[in-house]
Short mmCIF file of C-alpha atoms in Angstrom, two decimals:
data_model
loop_
_atom_site.label_atom_id
_atom_site.label_comp_id
_atom_site.label_asym_id
_atom_site.label_seq_id
_atom_site.Cartn_x
_atom_site.Cartn_y
_atom_site.Cartn_z
CA MET A 13 -1.65 -8.41 11.12
CA SER A 14 -0.20 -10.48 13.92
CA GLY A 15 2.42 -12.90 12.71
CA ASP A 16 2.70 -10.96 9.47
CA LYS A 17 4.39 -8.01 11.07
CA ARG A 18 7.84 -8.57 9.76
CA ARG A 19 7.30 -9.95 6.30
CA ILE A 20 10.45 -9.77 4.24
CA ARG A 21 10.18 -7.11 1.52
CA VAL A 22 12.23 -7.63 -1.62
CA LEU A 23 12.79 -5.38 -4.62
CA VAL A 24 13.42 -7.41 -7.76
CA ALA A 25 14.91 -5.17 -10.43
CA LYS A 26 16.45 -5.53 -13.84
CA PRO A 27 19.14 -2.96 -14.51
CA GLY A 28 20.67 -2.45 -17.91
CA LEU A 29 19.41 -3.03 -21.39
CA ASP A 30 18.78 -6.75 -21.78
CA GLY A 31 15.17 -7.85 -22.06
CA HIS A 32 15.43 -11.28 -20.50
CA ASP A 33 13.17 -11.09 -17.49
CA ARG A 34 12.11 -14.71 -17.23
CA GLY A 35 14.65 -15.46 -14.53
CA ALA A 36 13.66 -12.39 -12.54
CA LYS A 37 9.99 -13.36 -12.78
CA ILE A 38 10.66 -16.93 -11.69
CA VAL A 39 12.58 -15.73 -8.66
CA ALA A 40 9.93 -13.09 -7.87
CA ALA A 41 7.19 -15.73 -7.97
CA ALA A 42 9.22 -18.12 -5.80
CA LEU A 43 9.82 -15.46 -3.16
CA ARG A 44 6.12 -14.56 -3.18
CA ASP A 45 5.22 -18.22 -2.75
CA HIS A 46 7.46 -18.30 0.30
CA GLY A 47 5.55 -15.49 1.93
CA MET A 48 7.69 -12.52 0.93
CA GLU A 49 6.37 -9.23 -0.40
CA VAL A 50 8.02 -8.68 -3.74
CA ILE A 51 8.09 -5.31 -5.46
CA TYR A 52 8.64 -5.85 -9.14
CA THR A 53 9.58 -2.89 -11.32
CA GLY A 54 10.20 -4.38 -14.72
CA LEU A 55 12.97 -3.88 -17.25
CA HIS A 56 15.61 -1.23 -17.89
CA GLN A 57 16.00 0.22 -14.43
CA THR A 58 18.72 2.78 -13.88
CA PRO A 59 20.83 2.68 -10.68
CA GLU A 60 19.09 5.87 -9.49
CA GLN A 61 15.63 4.36 -10.07
CA ILE A 62 16.56 1.22 -8.17
CA ALA A 63 17.86 3.21 -5.21
CA ARG A 64 14.81 5.48 -5.06
CA THR A 65 12.42 2.55 -5.30
CA ALA A 66 14.29 0.71 -2.54
CA LEU A 67 14.00 3.80 -0.36
CA GLN A 68 10.31 4.42 -0.97
CA GLU A 69 9.44 0.77 -0.46
CA ASP A 70 11.81 0.40 2.52
CA VAL A 71 12.84 -3.07 1.38
CA ASP A 72 15.05 -5.53 3.25
CA VAL A 73 16.51 -7.02 0.09
CA VAL A 74 17.41 -5.76 -3.38
CA GLY A 75 17.74 -8.53 -5.96
CA LEU A 76 19.26 -7.67 -9.33
CA SER A 77 19.02 -9.77 -12.47
CA ILE A 78 21.30 -9.18 -15.41
CA HIS A 79 22.30 -11.00 -18.56
CA SER A 80 23.89 -8.25 -20.60
CA GLY A 81 27.42 -8.50 -19.28
CA SER A 82 27.43 -4.98 -17.92
CA HIS A 83 27.28 -6.07 -14.29
CA MET A 84 30.79 -4.89 -13.40
CA THR A 85 29.79 -1.38 -14.47
CA LEU A 86 26.22 -1.29 -13.19
CA PHE A 87 26.44 -3.20 -9.92
CA PRO A 88 29.01 -0.93 -8.23
CA LEU A 89 26.95 2.07 -9.39
CA ILE A 90 23.82 0.61 -7.83
CA HIS A 91 25.75 -0.09 -4.65
CA LYS A 92 26.87 3.54 -4.59
CA GLU A 93 23.39 4.93 -5.28
CA LEU A 94 21.90 2.83 -2.48
CA ALA A 95 24.52 4.18 -0.09
CA LYS A 96 23.81 7.71 -1.28
CA VAL A 97 20.15 7.49 -0.24
CA GLY A 98 20.96 5.79 3.06
CA MET A 99 19.89 2.31 1.95
CA ASP A 100 23.29 0.66 2.32
CA ASP A 101 21.98 -1.64 5.02
CA VAL A 102 19.89 -3.69 2.58
CA LEU A 103 20.90 -7.17 1.56
CA LEU A 104 22.07 -6.76 -2.04
CA ILE A 105 22.02 -9.94 -4.10
CA ALA A 106 22.09 -10.75 -7.80
CA GLY A 107 21.62 -13.42 -10.38
CA GLY A 108 22.25 -13.93 -14.06
CA ILE A 109 25.15 -14.66 -16.34
CA ILE A 110 28.07 -13.59 -14.21
CA PRO A 111 31.53 -15.14 -14.62
CA GLU A 112 33.21 -16.73 -11.61
CA ASN A 113 35.91 -14.06 -11.23
CA ASP A 114 33.41 -11.23 -11.33
CA ARG A 115 31.24 -13.06 -8.84
CA LYS A 116 34.09 -13.31 -6.35
CA GLN A 117 34.99 -9.68 -6.83
CA LEU A 118 31.40 -8.53 -6.28
CA GLU A 119 30.89 -10.73 -3.26
CA ALA A 120 34.08 -9.29 -1.78
CA SER A 121 32.89 -5.73 -2.36
CA GLY A 122 29.77 -5.74 -0.21
CA PHE A 123 27.36 -7.81 -2.27
CA GLY A 124 25.63 -10.80 -0.73
CA ARG A 125 25.48 -13.99 -2.77
CA ILE A 126 25.55 -13.90 -6.57
CA PHE A 127 23.47 -16.77 -7.95
CA GLY A 128 24.24 -18.39 -11.28
CA PRO A 129 21.90 -20.04 -13.78
CA GLY A 130 20.19 -23.20 -12.56
CA THR A 131 20.22 -22.24 -8.89
CA PRO A 132 17.23 -23.91 -7.21
CA THR A 133 14.85 -21.15 -6.05
CA GLN A 134 14.73 -22.87 -2.66
CA GLU A 135 18.40 -22.03 -2.20
CA ILE A 136 17.74 -18.32 -2.82
CA VAL A 137 14.77 -18.35 -0.46
CA GLY A 138 16.77 -20.09 2.27
CA TYR A 139 19.69 -17.70 1.88
CA ILE A 140 17.48 -14.58 2.12
CA GLU A 141 15.59 -15.90 5.13
CA ALA A 142 18.79 -16.76 6.99
CA GLU A 143 20.46 -13.42 6.22
CA ILE A 144 17.45 -11.32 7.18
CA GLU A 145 17.05 -13.29 10.37
CA LYS A 146 20.65 -12.42 11.23
CA LYS A 147 20.16 -8.75 10.38
CA ARG A 148 17.03 -8.44 12.45
CA GLN A 149 18.53 -9.87 15.61
CA MET B 7 16.58 3.56 13.14
CA ARG B 8 14.61 4.10 16.33
CA SER B 9 11.13 5.60 16.35
CA GLU B 10 12.33 9.00 17.59
CA GLU B 11 14.94 9.26 14.85
CA VAL B 12 12.38 8.27 12.25
CA LEU B 13 9.92 10.83 13.59
CA GLU B 14 12.55 13.54 13.54
CA GLY B 15 13.48 12.56 10.00
CA VAL B 16 9.90 12.69 8.75
CA ARG B 17 9.42 16.09 10.33
CA ALA B 18 12.60 17.24 8.58
CA ARG B 19 11.12 15.88 5.32
CA ASP B 20 13.70 13.14 4.84
CA GLN B 21 12.34 10.52 2.46
CA ARG B 22 14.42 7.66 3.86
CA SER B 23 12.76 8.28 7.22
CA LEU B 24 9.37 8.46 5.52
CA GLY B 25 9.95 5.00 4.06
CA ARG B 26 10.85 3.67 7.51
CA ALA B 27 7.92 5.41 9.17
CA LEU B 28 5.50 3.79 6.73
CA SER B 29 6.94 0.36 7.58
CA LEU B 30 6.54 0.92 11.30
CA VAL B 31 2.98 2.15 10.92
CA GLU B 32 2.14 -0.74 8.63
CA ALA B 33 3.47 -3.19 11.22
CA GLY B 34 1.31 -1.59 13.93
CA GLU B 35 4.39 -0.17 15.66
CA GLY B 36 3.84 3.43 14.68
CA GLU B 37 2.09 4.83 17.73
CA GLU B 38 4.93 7.16 18.67
CA ILE B 39 5.29 8.37 15.10
CA LEU B 40 1.58 8.97 14.59
CA ASP B 41 1.38 10.86 17.88
CA GLY B 42 4.40 12.91 16.94
CA LEU B 43 2.91 13.86 13.58
CA ALA B 44 -0.59 14.65 14.78
CA ASP B 45 0.00 18.41 14.63
CA LEU B 46 0.87 18.15 10.94
CA ALA B 47 -2.41 16.53 9.95
CA GLY B 48 -3.55 18.80 7.19
CA GLN B 49 -6.26 18.99 4.67
CA GLY B 50 -4.46 17.31 1.79
CA ALA B 51 -6.97 16.07 -0.76
CA ARG B 52 -7.40 12.31 -0.38
CA LEU B 53 -8.36 10.50 -3.51
CA GLY B 54 -9.34 6.84 -3.61
CA VAL B 55 -8.94 4.97 -6.89
CA THR B 56 -10.51 1.57 -7.23
CA GLY B 57 -11.70 -0.85 -9.89
CA SER B 58 -11.08 -4.41 -11.00
CA PRO B 59 -7.61 -5.71 -11.86
CA GLY B 60 -6.54 -4.61 -15.32
CA ALA B 61 -8.98 -1.71 -15.53
CA GLY B 62 -5.99 0.58 -15.90
CA LYS B 63 -5.93 2.22 -12.47
CA SER B 64 -2.17 2.56 -12.19
CA THR B 65 -1.75 3.83 -15.74
CA LEU B 66 -4.53 6.35 -15.26
CA LEU B 67 -3.06 7.40 -11.94
CA SER B 68 0.29 7.89 -13.58
CA SER B 69 -1.31 10.28 -16.10
CA LEU B 70 -3.06 12.19 -13.32
CA VAL B 71 0.18 12.43 -11.35
CA GLY B 72 1.83 13.85 -14.47
CA TYR B 73 -0.90 16.45 -14.75
CA TRP B 74 -0.64 17.47 -11.08
CA ARG B 75 3.14 17.65 -11.27
CA GLY B 76 2.71 20.02 -14.18
CA LEU B 77 0.83 22.29 -11.79
CA GLY B 78 3.68 22.01 -9.31
CA GLU B 79 1.76 19.84 -6.82
CA THR B 80 3.44 16.98 -4.96
CA VAL B 81 1.82 13.56 -4.72
CA GLY B 82 1.98 10.67 -2.26
CA VAL B 83 0.63 7.36 -3.55
CA LEU B 84 -0.28 4.21 -1.65
CA ALA B 85 -0.76 1.30 -4.05
CA VAL B 86 -2.48 -1.71 -2.49
CA ASP B 87 -2.24 -5.11 -4.17
CA PRO B 88 -3.62 -8.39 -2.85
CA SER B 89 -1.62 -10.87 -0.79
CA SER B 90 -1.78 -14.55 -1.54
CA PRO B 91 -4.20 -16.27 0.82
CA PHE B 92 -1.98 -19.32 0.56
CA SER B 93 1.54 -18.13 1.22
CA GLY B 94 0.82 -14.68 2.61
CA GLY B 95 3.32 -13.34 0.10
CA ALA B 96 2.58 -10.80 -2.59
CA LEU B 97 3.81 -9.59 -5.93
CA LEU B 98 3.44 -5.83 -5.97
CA GLY B 99 3.62 -4.49 -9.49
CA ASP B 100 1.71 -1.21 -9.57
CA ARG B 101 4.94 0.74 -9.80
CA ILE B 102 5.65 -0.65 -13.26
CA ARG B 103 2.95 1.64 -14.67
CA MET B 104 4.27 4.64 -12.82
CA GLN B 105 7.92 4.39 -13.80
CA GLU B 106 8.00 7.81 -15.45
CA HIS B 107 7.77 9.38 -11.99
CA SER B 108 10.35 7.17 -10.32
CA LEU B 109 13.08 9.83 -10.23
CA ASP B 110 10.79 12.70 -9.33
CA GLU B 111 11.35 13.86 -5.74
CA GLY B 112 7.84 15.30 -5.75
CA VAL B 113 6.25 11.87 -6.11
CA PHE B 114 6.45 9.17 -3.46
CA ILE B 115 4.96 5.77 -4.25
CA ARG B 116 4.58 3.02 -1.68
CA SER B 117 3.27 -0.48 -2.42
CA VAL B 118 1.24 -2.28 0.22
CA ALA B 119 0.13 -5.91 0.35
CA SER B 120 -3.48 -6.27 1.48
CA ARG B 121 -2.64 -9.22 3.76
CA GLY B 122 -6.13 -10.63 3.56
CA ALA B 123 -9.35 -9.38 5.09
CA VAL B 124 -8.23 -9.93 8.67
CA GLY B 125 -4.85 -8.35 8.12
CA GLY B 126 -5.84 -4.90 9.34
CA LEU B 127 -5.45 -3.35 5.90
CA ALA B 128 -7.93 -0.56 6.48
CA GLU B 129 -6.32 0.57 9.70
CA ALA B 130 -2.79 0.37 8.38
CA ALA B 131 -3.52 1.98 5.02
CA ILE B 132 -5.43 4.90 6.48
CA GLU B 133 -2.67 5.57 8.99
CA MET B 134 -0.06 5.32 6.25
CA VAL B 135 -1.92 8.01 4.33
CA ASP B 136 -1.92 10.09 7.51
CA VAL B 137 1.87 9.84 7.53
CA LEU B 138 2.14 10.82 3.85
CA GLU B 139 -0.13 13.76 4.54
CA ALA B 140 1.94 14.88 7.52
CA PHE B 141 5.02 14.72 5.32
CA GLY B 142 3.38 17.44 3.29
CA PHE B 143 2.24 16.02 -0.04
CA ASP B 144 -0.45 18.15 -1.67
CA ARG B 145 -2.32 15.17 -3.09
CA LEU B 146 -2.77 11.77 -1.50
CA VAL B 147 -3.95 8.81 -3.48
CA VAL B 148 -4.85 5.29 -2.38
CA GLU B 149 -5.24 2.70 -5.09
CA THR B 150 -6.93 -0.63 -4.36
CA VAL B 151 -8.43 -3.54 -6.21
CA GLY B 152 -12.05 -2.86 -5.54
CA THR B 153 -13.23 -5.92 -3.71
CA GLY B 154 -13.46 -6.90 -0.11
CA GLN B 155 -14.71 -5.03 2.91
CA ALA B 156 -11.26 -3.81 3.97
CA GLU B 157 -10.78 -2.09 0.64
CA ILE B 158 -14.22 -0.53 0.74
CA ASP B 159 -13.32 0.76 4.22
CA VAL B 160 -10.20 2.36 2.80
CA MET B 161 -12.21 4.02 0.04
CA GLU B 162 -14.73 5.32 2.53
CA ALA B 163 -11.91 7.07 4.36
CA CYS B 164 -11.12 9.15 1.26
CA ASP B 165 -12.44 12.59 0.33
CA LEU B 166 -13.32 11.51 -3.17
CA VAL B 167 -13.57 8.10 -4.83
CA LEU B 168 -12.84 7.28 -8.45
CA VAL B 169 -14.10 3.96 -9.76
CA VAL B 170 -12.32 2.89 -12.91
CA LEU B 171 -14.13 0.69 -15.44
CA GLN B 172 -13.13 -0.65 -18.81
CA PRO B 173 -15.01 -1.83 -21.88
CA GLY B 174 -15.08 -5.52 -22.65
CA ALA B 175 -15.38 -6.55 -19.02
CA GLY B 176 -19.11 -7.15 -19.09
CA ASP B 177 -21.99 -4.73 -19.35
CA GLY B 178 -23.27 -2.17 -16.92
CA ILE B 179 -25.03 -4.89 -14.95
CA GLN B 180 -21.66 -6.37 -14.05
CA ALA B 181 -20.51 -3.02 -12.78
CA MET B 182 -23.64 -2.73 -10.70
CA LYS B 183 -23.14 -6.20 -9.25
CA ALA B 184 -19.70 -5.36 -8.04
CA GLY B 185 -21.20 -2.86 -5.63
CA LEU B 186 -18.67 -0.28 -6.66
CA LEU B 187 -21.10 2.20 -8.10
CA GLU B 188 -22.39 3.03 -4.65
CA ILE B 189 -19.09 4.41 -3.42
CA ALA B 190 -18.12 6.25 -6.62
CA ASP B 191 -18.03 10.03 -6.81
CA LEU B 192 -16.58 9.83 -10.28
CA LEU B 193 -16.97 6.92 -12.67
CA VAL B 194 -14.07 6.73 -15.06
CA LEU B 195 -14.49 4.72 -18.23
CA ASN B 196 -10.91 4.02 -19.10
CA LYS B 197 -9.57 2.71 -22.40
CA ALA B 198 -11.79 5.02 -24.43
CA ASP B 199 -9.58 4.05 -27.37
CA LEU B 200 -11.02 0.51 -27.29
CA GLU B 201 -14.15 -0.70 -28.97
CA GLY B 202 -17.24 -0.79 -26.78
CA SER B 203 -16.35 2.27 -24.76
CA ALA B 204 -19.24 4.40 -26.06
CA ARG B 205 -21.72 1.59 -25.47
CA LEU B 206 -20.50 1.07 -21.91
CA GLU B 207 -20.93 4.78 -21.30
CA SER B 208 -24.52 4.84 -22.47
CA GLU B 209 -25.33 1.72 -20.46
CA LEU B 210 -23.88 3.26 -17.35
CA ARG B 211 -25.67 6.54 -17.83
CA GLU B 212 -28.91 4.63 -18.20
CA MET B 213 -28.17 2.71 -15.03
CA LEU B 214 -27.39 5.90 -13.16
CA GLU B 215 -30.65 7.47 -14.28
CA LEU B 216 -32.45 4.50 -12.83
CA ARG B 217 -30.87 4.99 -9.46
CA GLU B 218 -31.26 8.76 -9.45
CA GLU B 219 -34.65 8.36 -7.77
CA GLY B 220 -33.04 6.82 -4.75
CA VAL B 221 -30.80 8.29 -2.12
CA GLY B 222 -27.23 9.43 -2.48
CA ARG B 223 -25.65 11.61 -5.10
CA ALA B 224 -25.15 10.51 -8.66
CA PRO B 225 -21.56 10.00 -9.75
CA GLU B 226 -20.24 11.93 -12.73
CA VAL B 227 -19.08 9.91 -15.70
CA TYR B 228 -15.79 10.55 -17.51
CA ARG B 229 -14.45 8.77 -20.53
CA VAL B 230 -10.68 8.76 -20.77
CA SER B 231 -7.82 6.93 -22.37
CA ALA B 232 -4.83 6.82 -20.06
CA LYS B 233 -2.91 5.41 -23.00
CA THR B 234 -3.46 8.31 -25.41
CA GLY B 235 -4.04 10.94 -22.74
CA GLU B 236 -7.50 11.70 -24.12
CA GLY B 237 -9.77 13.12 -21.44
CA VAL B 238 -7.19 13.07 -18.65
CA GLN B 239 -7.12 16.84 -18.21
CA GLU B 240 -10.93 16.97 -18.19
CA LEU B 241 -10.93 14.28 -15.51
CA ALA B 242 -8.34 16.13 -13.41
CA GLU B 243 -10.41 19.30 -13.64
CA GLY B 244 -13.54 17.32 -12.86
CA ILE B 245 -11.91 15.94 -9.72
CA ASP B 246 -11.19 19.42 -8.41
CA ARG B 247 -14.60 20.72 -9.38
CA ARG B 248 -16.24 17.85 -7.53
CA LEU B 249 -14.00 18.40 -4.50
CA ARG B 250 -14.97 22.08 -4.40
CA ARG B 251 -18.62 21.18 -4.67
CA LEU B 252 -18.37 18.62 -1.88
CA GLU B 253 -16.64 21.25 0.20
CA ASP B 254 -19.28 23.90 -0.49
CA GLU B 255 -22.04 21.48 0.36
CA GLY B 256 -20.33 20.55 3.61
CA VAL B 257 -19.99 16.94 2.51
CA LEU B 258 -16.22 16.99 2.71
CA GLU B 259 -16.23 18.13 6.32
CA GLU B 260 -18.85 15.50 7.06
CA ARG B 261 -16.62 12.83 5.51
CA ARG B 262 -13.57 14.04 7.39
CA ALA B 263 -15.47 14.12 10.66
CA ARG B 264 -16.59 10.59 10.01
CA ARG B 265 -13.01 9.59 9.24
CA ARG B 266 -11.91 10.97 12.59
CA ARG B 267 -14.76 9.21 14.41
CA GLU B 268 -13.89 5.94 12.71
CA ALA B 269 -10.27 6.42 13.74
CA VAL B 270 -11.32 6.82 17.36
CA LYS B 271 -13.39 3.66 17.10
CA ARG B 272 -10.51 1.77 15.53
CA LEU B 273 -8.05 2.85 18.19
CA VAL B 274 -10.41 1.94 21.01
CA ARG B 275 -11.16 -1.38 19.42
CA SER B 276 -7.54 -2.34 18.96
CA SER B 277 -6.62 -1.32 22.48
CA LEU B 278 -9.61 -3.22 23.89
CA GLU B 279 -8.69 -6.22 21.80
CA LYS B 280 -5.21 -6.31 23.29
CA ARG B 281 -6.61 -6.16 26.82
CA LEU B 282 -9.19 -8.79 25.93
CA ASP B 283 -6.52 -11.18 24.69
CA ALA B 284 -4.47 -10.65 27.84
CA LEU B 285 -7.46 -11.15 30.12
CA ILE B 286 -8.59 -14.31 28.37
CA GLU B 287 -5.05 -15.61 28.42
CA ALA B 288 -4.77 -14.93 32.15
CA HIS B 289 -8.02 -16.73 32.93
CA ALA B 290 -7.82 -19.41 30.28
CA PRO B 291 -8.53 -22.46 32.49
CA LYS B 292 -11.56 -20.91 34.17
CA LEU B 293 -13.01 -19.52 30.94
CA GLY B 294 -12.45 -22.85 29.25
CA GLU B 295 -15.11 -24.39 31.46
CA GLY B 296 -18.67 -23.26 32.08
CA SER B 297 -20.96 -21.30 29.85
CA PRO B 298 -19.32 -19.07 27.23
CA ARG B 299 -22.09 -16.50 27.64
CA GLU B 300 -21.50 -16.20 31.35
CA GLY B 301 -17.78 -16.00 30.75
CA ALA B 302 -18.32 -13.25 28.21
CA ARG B 303 -20.44 -11.24 30.64
CA TRP B 304 -17.77 -11.51 33.26
CA VAL B 305 -15.00 -10.56 30.82
CA LEU B 306 -16.98 -7.58 29.57
CA GLY B 307 -17.65 -6.39 33.09
CA THR B 308 -13.99 -6.73 33.99
CA LEU B 309 -12.83 -4.92 30.87
CA LEU B 310 -15.17 -1.97 31.21
CA CYS B 311 -15.15 -1.63 35.01
CA PRO B 312 -11.99 -3.32 36.28
CA PRO B 313 -12.32 -4.27 39.95
CA SER B 314 -10.37 -1.92 42.20
CA GLY B 315 -8.20 -4.74 43.52
CA SER B 316 -5.31 -5.63 41.23
CA ASP B 317 -6.31 -9.29 41.07
CA ALA B 318 -9.26 -9.63 38.77
CA ARG B 319 -9.28 -13.34 39.35
CA ALA B 320 -11.37 -12.91 42.51
CA GLY B 321 -14.69 -12.27 40.86
CA LEU B 322 -15.13 -14.99 38.29
CA PRO B 323 -18.46 -15.46 36.50
CA ALA B 324 -20.81 -16.27 39.36
CA GLU B 325 -20.57 -12.83 40.99
CA GLU B 326 -21.29 -10.99 37.76
CA GLU B 327 -24.30 -8.75 37.96
CA MET B 328 -25.80 -7.40 34.77
#
């Protein structure tokens, strides 16, 4: 196990009702290919499910993907649920169709980066690696 | 969280601490926690579930968990998926099939990446089950893709092993090739709703009759459909019946004693390995010359009977007597 001790663990989850999981799968595969352990839970996750999964899997990062437009309702709820189970120290990031104003508001409220469509996966990987490195020091 | 806090949390049955504890143990940093939980090691029933990818292990497990929860039993699950040999990363998706239990406080599911054959999977996984057991779950389940020595080692550390097969994945000969039949207590033919299930069953039964002459006990065969729920209750009852029988025959105690012996061996080996690495490191230039066999004899002597003086450098290979 030497060298592998501190692999970054990421939960990739899709909250809400939209069924577009291609983006989430692409990101999940990219993170895996960069040596991360990705827990993938599929569609239609409730905030409570996401928080409980994050807790059981003891992840470093929770990545949300959403295209339904309900992010301003769901994201703060997820944030709250994570705090409720003591997982508020995770890096919480998101991607999907999220307007600029909402993005700024979320990033100001405790979220890490919010990535828009067309973001190179390398950018997401680099961001996660840098942030986790900081957290672990 | 520091180890002591995590330990305290696990003892107080806090699931956040349990999640942390599992991470520490998985990373090989769980010594303090494992020591601190030793008194809680119980007799929780340990079930191993294995079979090829797509055989329906997670779905079947989800049905079994549902059945046990109906009886009021709590369940801890360790779901092992392979790591990529190229990137070392992994995509762990067993939870998808167990979503119906995701809000149930009586079910705790943890995904583990196998990290390759040399990754210490067996050691880590077995110790992680120890932690789940100490936490107090009534049932403990380890699910693995049934290939590779490390995974077989994990299965051998269980009280009872289920091997899950499916129709359409080759005949009974294929199942025999995989070497899985030898470790099975129960053979589960999943996807009984699919064509070919009855034929697979008769082929397997034939195969098992052939091996009956030999040593070992014959596995029982169950046909189930995790999808429709057909046969799941019979399987659950069969598991408990088999466990009772193994207990009555003393096999369970034998297996548990072996598990404890193997744990001793593992712990000694890993501690020796650390000292070996340090010793070799310290004497790298010297050991880099001369005969490797002589070097090995000297290293072995030093490891097992360290010279009384603090500087082991004094007696390099030539003075070795064996």
